[in-house]
mmCIF file of C-alpha atoms and ligand atoms in Angstrom:
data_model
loop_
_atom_site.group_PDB
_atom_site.id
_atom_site.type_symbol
_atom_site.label_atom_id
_atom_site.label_comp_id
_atom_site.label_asym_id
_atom_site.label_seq_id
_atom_site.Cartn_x
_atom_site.Cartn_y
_atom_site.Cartn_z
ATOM 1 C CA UNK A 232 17.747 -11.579 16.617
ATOM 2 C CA UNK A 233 16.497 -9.474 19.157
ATOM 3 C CA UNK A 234 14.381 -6.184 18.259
ATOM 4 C CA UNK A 235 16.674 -4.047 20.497
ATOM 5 C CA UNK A 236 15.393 -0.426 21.131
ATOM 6 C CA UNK A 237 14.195 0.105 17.402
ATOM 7 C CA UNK A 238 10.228 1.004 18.175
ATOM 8 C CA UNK A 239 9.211 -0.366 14.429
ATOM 9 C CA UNK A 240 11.273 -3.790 15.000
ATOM 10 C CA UNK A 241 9.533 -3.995 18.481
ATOM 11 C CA UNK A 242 5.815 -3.410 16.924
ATOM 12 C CA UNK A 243 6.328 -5.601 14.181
ATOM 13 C CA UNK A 244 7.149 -8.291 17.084
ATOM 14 C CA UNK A 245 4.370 -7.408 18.952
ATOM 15 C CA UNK A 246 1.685 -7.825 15.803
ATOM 16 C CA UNK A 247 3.227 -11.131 15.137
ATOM 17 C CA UNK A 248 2.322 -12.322 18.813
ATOM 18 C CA UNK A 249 -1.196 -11.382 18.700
ATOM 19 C CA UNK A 250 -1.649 -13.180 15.502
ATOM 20 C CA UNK A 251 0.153 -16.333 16.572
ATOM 21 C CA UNK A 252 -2.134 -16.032 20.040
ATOM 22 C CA UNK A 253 -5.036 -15.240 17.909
ATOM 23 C CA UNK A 254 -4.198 -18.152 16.213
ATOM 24 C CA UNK A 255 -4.427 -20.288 19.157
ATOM 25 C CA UNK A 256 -7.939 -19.104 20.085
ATOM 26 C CA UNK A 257 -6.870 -16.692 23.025
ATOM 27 C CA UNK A 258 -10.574 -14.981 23.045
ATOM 28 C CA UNK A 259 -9.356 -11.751 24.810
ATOM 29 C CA UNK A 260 -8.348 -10.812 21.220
ATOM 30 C CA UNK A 261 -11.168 -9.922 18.307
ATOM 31 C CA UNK A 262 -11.270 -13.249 15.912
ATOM 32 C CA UNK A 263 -9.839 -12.515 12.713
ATOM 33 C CA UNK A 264 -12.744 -11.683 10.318
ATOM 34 C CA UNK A 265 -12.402 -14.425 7.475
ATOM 35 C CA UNK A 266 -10.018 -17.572 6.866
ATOM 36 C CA UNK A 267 -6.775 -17.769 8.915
ATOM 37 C CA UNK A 268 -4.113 -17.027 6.578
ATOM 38 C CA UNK A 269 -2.947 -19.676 5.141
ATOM 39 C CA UNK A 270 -5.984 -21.161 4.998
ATOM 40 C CA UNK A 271 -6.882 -19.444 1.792
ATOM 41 C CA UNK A 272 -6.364 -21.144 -1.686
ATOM 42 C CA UNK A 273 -3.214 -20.556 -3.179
ATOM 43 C CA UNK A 274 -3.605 -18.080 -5.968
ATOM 44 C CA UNK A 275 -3.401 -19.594 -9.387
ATOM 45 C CA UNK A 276 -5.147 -16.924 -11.786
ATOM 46 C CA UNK A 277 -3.714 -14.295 -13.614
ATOM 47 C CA UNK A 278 -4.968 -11.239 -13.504
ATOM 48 C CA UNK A 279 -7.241 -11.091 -15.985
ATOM 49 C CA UNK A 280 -9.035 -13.933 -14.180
ATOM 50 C CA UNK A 281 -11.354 -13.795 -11.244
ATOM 51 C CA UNK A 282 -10.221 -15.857 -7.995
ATOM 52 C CA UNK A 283 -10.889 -19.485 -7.979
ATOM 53 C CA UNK A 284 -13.107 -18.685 -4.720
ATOM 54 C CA UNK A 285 -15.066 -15.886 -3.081
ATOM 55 C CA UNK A 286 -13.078 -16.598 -0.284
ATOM 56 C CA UNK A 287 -10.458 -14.023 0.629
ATOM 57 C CA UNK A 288 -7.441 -14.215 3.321
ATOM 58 C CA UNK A 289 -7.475 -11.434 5.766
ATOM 59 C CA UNK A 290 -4.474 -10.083 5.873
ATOM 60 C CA UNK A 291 -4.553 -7.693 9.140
ATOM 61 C CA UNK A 292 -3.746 -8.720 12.525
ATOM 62 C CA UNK A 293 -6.645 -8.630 15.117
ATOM 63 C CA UNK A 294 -5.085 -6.232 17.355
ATOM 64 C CA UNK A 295 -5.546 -2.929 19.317
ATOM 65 C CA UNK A 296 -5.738 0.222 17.268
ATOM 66 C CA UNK A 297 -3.832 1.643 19.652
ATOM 67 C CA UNK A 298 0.098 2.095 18.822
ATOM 68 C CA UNK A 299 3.534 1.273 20.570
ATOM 69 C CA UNK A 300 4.658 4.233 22.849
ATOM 70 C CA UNK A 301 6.806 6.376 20.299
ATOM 71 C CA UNK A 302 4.710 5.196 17.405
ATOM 72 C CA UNK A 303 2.147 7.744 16.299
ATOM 73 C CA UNK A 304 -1.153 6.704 15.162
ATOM 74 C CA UNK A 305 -2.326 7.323 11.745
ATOM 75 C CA UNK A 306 -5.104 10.264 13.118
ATOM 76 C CA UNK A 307 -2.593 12.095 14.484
ATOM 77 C CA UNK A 308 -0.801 12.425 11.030
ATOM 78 C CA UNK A 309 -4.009 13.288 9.614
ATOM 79 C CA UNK A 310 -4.524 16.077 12.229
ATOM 80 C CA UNK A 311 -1.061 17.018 11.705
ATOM 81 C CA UNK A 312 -1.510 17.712 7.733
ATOM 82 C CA UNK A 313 -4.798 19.623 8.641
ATOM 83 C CA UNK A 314 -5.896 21.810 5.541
ATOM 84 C CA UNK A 315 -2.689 21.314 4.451
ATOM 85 C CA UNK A 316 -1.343 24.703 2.500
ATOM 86 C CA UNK A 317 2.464 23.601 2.473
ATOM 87 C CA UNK A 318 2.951 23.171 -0.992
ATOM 88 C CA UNK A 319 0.985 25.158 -4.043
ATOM 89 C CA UNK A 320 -1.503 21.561 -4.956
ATOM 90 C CA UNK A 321 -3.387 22.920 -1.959
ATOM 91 C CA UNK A 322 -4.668 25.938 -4.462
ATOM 92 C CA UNK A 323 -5.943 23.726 -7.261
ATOM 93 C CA UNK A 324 -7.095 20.246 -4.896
ATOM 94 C CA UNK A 325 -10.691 20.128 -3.994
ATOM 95 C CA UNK A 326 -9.672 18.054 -0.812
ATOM 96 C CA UNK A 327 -6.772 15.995 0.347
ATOM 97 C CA UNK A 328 -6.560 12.601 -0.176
ATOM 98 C CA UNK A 329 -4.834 10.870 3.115
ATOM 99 C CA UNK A 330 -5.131 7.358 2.352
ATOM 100 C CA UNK A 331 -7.133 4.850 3.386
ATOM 101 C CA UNK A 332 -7.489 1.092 4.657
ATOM 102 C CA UNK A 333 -6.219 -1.079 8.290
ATOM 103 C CA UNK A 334 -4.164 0.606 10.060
ATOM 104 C CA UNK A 335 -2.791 -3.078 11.124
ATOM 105 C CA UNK A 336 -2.498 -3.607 7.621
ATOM 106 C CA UNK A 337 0.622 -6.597 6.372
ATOM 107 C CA UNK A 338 1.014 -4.843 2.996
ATOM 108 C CA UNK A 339 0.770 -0.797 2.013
ATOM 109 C CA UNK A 340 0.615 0.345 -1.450
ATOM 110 C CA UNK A 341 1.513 3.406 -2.320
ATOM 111 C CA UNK A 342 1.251 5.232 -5.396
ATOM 112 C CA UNK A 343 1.682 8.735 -7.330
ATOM 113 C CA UNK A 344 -1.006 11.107 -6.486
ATOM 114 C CA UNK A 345 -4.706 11.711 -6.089
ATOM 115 C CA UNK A 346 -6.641 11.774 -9.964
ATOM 116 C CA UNK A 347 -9.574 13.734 -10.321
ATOM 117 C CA UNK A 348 -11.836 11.127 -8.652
ATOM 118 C CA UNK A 349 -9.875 10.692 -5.563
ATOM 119 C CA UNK A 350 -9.654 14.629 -5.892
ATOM 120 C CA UNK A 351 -13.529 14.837 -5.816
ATOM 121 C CA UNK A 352 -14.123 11.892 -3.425
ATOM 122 C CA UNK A 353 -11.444 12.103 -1.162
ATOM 123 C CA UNK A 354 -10.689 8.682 -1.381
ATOM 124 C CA UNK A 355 -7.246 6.787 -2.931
ATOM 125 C CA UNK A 356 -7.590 4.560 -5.767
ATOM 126 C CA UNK A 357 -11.295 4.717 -6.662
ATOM 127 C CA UNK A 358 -11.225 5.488 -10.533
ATOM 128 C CA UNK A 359 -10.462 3.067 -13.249
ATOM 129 C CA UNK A 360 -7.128 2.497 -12.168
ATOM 130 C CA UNK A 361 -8.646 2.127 -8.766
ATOM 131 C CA UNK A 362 -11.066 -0.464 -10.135
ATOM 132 C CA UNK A 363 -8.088 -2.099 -11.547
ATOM 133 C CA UNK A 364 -6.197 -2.014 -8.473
ATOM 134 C CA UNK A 365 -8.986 -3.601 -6.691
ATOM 135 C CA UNK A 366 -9.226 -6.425 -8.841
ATOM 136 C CA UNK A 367 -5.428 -6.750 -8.471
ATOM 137 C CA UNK A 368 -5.768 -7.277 -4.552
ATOM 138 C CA UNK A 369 -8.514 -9.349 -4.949
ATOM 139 C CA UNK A 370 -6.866 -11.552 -7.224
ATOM 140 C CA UNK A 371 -3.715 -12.444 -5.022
ATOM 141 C CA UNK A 372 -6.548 -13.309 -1.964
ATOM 142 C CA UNK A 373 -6.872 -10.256 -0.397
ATOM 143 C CA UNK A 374 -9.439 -7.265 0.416
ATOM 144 C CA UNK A 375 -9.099 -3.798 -0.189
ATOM 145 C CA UNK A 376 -10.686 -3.201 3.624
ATOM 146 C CA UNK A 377 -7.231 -5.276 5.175
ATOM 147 C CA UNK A 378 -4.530 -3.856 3.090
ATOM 148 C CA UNK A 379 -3.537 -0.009 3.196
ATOM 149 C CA UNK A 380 -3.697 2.047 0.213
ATOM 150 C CA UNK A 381 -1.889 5.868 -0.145
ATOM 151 C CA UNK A 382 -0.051 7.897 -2.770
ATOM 152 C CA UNK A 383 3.168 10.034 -2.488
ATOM 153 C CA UNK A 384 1.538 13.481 -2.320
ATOM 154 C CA UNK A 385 -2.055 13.730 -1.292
ATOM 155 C CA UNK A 386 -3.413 16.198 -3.408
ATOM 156 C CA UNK A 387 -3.820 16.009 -7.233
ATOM 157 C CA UNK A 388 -1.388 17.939 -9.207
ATOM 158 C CA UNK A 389 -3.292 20.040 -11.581
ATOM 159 C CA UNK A 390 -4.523 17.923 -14.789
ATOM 160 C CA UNK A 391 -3.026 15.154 -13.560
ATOM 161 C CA UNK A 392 0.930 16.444 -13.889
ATOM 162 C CA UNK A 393 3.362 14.621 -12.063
ATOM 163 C CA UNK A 394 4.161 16.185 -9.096
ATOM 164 C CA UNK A 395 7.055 18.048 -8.785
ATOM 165 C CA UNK A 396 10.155 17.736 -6.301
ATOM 166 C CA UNK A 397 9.337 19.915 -4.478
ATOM 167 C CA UNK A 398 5.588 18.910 -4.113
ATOM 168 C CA UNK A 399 7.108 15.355 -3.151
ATOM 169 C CA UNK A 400 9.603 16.666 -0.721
ATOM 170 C CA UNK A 401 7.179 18.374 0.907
ATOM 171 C CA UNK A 402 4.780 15.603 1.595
ATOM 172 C CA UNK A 403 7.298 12.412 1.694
ATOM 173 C CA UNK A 404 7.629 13.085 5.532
ATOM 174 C CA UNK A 405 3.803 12.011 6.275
ATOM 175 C CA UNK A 406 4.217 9.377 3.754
ATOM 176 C CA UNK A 407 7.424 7.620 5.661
ATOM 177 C CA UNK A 408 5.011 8.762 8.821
ATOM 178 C CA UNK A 409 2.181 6.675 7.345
ATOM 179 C CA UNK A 410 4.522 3.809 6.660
ATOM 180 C CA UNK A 411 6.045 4.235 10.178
ATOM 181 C CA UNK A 412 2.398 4.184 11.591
ATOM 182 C CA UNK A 413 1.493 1.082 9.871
ATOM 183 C CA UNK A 414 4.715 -1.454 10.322
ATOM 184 C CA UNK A 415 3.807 -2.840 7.175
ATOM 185 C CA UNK A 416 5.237 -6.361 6.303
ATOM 186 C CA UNK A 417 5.464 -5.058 2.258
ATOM 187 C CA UNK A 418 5.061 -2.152 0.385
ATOM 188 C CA UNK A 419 4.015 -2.528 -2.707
ATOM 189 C CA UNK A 420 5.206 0.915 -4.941
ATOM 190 C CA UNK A 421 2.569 1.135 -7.889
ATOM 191 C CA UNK A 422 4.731 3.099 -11.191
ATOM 192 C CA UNK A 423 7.954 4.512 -10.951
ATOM 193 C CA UNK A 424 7.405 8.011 -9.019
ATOM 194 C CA UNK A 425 6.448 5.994 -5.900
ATOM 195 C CA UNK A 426 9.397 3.347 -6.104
ATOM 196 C CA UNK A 427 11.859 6.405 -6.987
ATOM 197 C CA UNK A 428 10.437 8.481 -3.677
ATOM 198 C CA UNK A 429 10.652 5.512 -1.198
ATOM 199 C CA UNK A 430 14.549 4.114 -2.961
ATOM 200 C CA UNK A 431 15.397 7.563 -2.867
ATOM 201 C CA UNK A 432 16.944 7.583 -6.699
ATOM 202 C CA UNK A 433 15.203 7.496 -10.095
ATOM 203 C CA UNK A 434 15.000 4.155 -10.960
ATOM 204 C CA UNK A 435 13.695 1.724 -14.518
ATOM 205 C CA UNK A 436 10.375 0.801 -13.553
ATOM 206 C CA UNK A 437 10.800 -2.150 -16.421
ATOM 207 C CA UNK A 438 14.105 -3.328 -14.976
ATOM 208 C CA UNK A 439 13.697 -3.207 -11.276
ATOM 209 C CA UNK A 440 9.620 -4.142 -11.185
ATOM 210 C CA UNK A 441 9.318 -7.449 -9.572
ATOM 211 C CA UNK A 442 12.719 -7.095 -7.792
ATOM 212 C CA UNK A 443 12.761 -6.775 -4.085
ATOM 213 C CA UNK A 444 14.236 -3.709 -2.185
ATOM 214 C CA UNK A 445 13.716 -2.386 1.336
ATOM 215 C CA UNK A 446 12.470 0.532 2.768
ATOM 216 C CA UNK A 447 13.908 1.131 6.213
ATOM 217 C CA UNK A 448 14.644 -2.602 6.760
ATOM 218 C CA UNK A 449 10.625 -3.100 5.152
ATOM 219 C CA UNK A 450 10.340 -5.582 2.228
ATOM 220 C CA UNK A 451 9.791 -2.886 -0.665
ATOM 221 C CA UNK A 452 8.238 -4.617 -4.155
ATOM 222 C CA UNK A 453 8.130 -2.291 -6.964
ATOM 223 C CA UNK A 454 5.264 -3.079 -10.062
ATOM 224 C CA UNK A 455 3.731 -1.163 -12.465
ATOM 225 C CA UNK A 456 0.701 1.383 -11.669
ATOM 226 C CA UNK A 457 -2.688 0.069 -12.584
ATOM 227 C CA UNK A 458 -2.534 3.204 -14.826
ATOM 228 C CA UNK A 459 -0.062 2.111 -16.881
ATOM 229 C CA UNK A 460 -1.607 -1.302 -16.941
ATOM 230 C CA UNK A 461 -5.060 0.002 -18.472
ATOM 231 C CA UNK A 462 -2.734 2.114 -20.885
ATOM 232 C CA UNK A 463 -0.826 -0.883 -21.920
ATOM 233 C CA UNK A 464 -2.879 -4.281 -21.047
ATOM 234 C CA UNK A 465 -1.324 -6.551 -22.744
ATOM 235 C CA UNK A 466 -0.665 -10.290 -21.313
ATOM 236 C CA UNK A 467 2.985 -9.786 -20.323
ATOM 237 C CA UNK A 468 2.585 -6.675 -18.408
ATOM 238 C CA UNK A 469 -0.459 -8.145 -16.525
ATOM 239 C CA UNK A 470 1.229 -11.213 -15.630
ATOM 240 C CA UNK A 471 4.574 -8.966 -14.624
ATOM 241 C CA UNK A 472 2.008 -7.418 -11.952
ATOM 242 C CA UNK A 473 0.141 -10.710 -11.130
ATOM 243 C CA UNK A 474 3.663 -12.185 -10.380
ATOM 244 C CA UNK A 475 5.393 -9.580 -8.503
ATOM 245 C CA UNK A 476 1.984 -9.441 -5.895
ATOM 246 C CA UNK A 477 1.975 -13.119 -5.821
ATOM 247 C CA UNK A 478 5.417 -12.929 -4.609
ATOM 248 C CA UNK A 479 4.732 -10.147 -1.815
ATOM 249 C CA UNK A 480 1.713 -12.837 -0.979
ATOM 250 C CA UNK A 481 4.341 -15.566 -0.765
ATOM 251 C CA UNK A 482 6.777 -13.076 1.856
ATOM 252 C CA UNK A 483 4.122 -12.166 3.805
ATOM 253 C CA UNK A 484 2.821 -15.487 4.274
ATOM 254 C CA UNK A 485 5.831 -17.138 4.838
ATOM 255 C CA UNK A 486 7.003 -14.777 7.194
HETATM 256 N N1 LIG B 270 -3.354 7.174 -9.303
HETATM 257 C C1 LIG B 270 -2.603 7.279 -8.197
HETATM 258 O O1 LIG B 270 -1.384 7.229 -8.242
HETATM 259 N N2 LIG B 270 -3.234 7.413 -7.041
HETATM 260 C C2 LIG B 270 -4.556 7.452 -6.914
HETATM 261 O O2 LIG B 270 -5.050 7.571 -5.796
HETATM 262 C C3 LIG B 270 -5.313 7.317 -8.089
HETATM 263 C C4 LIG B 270 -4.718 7.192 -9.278
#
């Protein structure tokens, strides 16, 4: 089918040619970093495993960094939120936390808020259930540098409350920006506050987790947060995440 006039179809298009002409060696293009991408070994560990092999699958096309006409670039959302004062996290935060990772990156994940270690670094994901999440990515053959990692709101709601509507409503524009930005080929939604913000309705983390839905025509996989998982680590709920991120590994492979 062709992309039409819809910017995000047309981008997506354009990524996949530079990695197919990549692929052939064209050597006006950078070289992707590691292994091509289905050259990496088909992940067989659960999570509480390391990877068979060091060796990890990049997962970001070797293209520009700059975007599409019509698509904004990730900076200029970040100089757009500024010292963001639009909702009332800005009195508590210590500083924002925009998200992080390649901005060419096949899968996003997106998750609640910023804890008090994102808070203080200014960085998504890097406490324990940051470790956690690492080790996640790592074990379905990726690297935390390729994918793109962000949360809902980007500053931490006071002792680590979830945010409120309002709060979300607030932010969820730079989010779907972010998301818009990146032309992701999956989101992964970590817990149910980030699945519920991107479907747009509360949903049953336990029932729809490992279920595929879309957001705005993008493959959408919702799994539990790496929170929840250190809170409750027990074999079936680690091989419910190990499964659903094997199958977003399988999509965007395949695709
Ligand atoms: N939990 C989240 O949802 N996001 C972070 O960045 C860290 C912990």
């Amino acid at each position: 089918m062709s992309a039409g006039g819809d910017p995000r179809a047309l981008i997506r298009g354009l990524k996949q040619t530079l990695r197919e002409l990549a692929a052939e060696g064209l050597d006006t293009l950078p070289r992707p970093p590691a292994l091509p991408i289905d050259a990496s070994p088909a992940p067989t560990a659960p999570l509480d495993r390391a990877p068979e092999t060091g060796a990890t699958a990049p997962i970001a096309a070797p293209v520009a960094t700059t975007s599409a006409p019509g698509i904004e670039t990730l900076e200029a959302i970040r100089t757009d939120l500024g010292d963001c004062r639009r909702c009332g996290l800005c009195e508590t935060r210590k500083q924002l936390v925009f998200g992080e990772g390649s901005p060419q990156a096949s899968v996003v994940f997106v998750g609640e808020g910023p804890g008090a270690d994102e808070d203080r670094t200014g960085r998504p994901f890097v406490g324990r259930a940051g470790q956690l999440l690492d080790k996640m990515i790592e074990a379905v053959g990726w690297r935390r540098e390729d994918v793109y990692i962000c949360n809902v709101v980007k500053c931490r709601p006071p002792g680590n409350r979830n945010p409120e509507q309002q709060e979300i409503s607030t932010c969820r524009p730079f989010l779907d920006r972010q998301l818009r930005a990146i032309a992701p080929r999956a989101i992964v939604t970590l817990g149910k506050p980030a699945a519920a913000t991107l479907l747009g309705r509360s949903i049953a983390i336990t029932r729809e987790r490992g279920t595929w839905r879309e957001w705005e025509g993008v493959p959408l996989m919702p799994t539990f947060h790496p929170a929840y998982l250190l809170r409750s680590y027990t074999r079936e709920n680690r091989q419910a995440v190990w499964d659903d991120l094997r199958a977003v590994r399988a999509r965007i492979d395949g695709s």
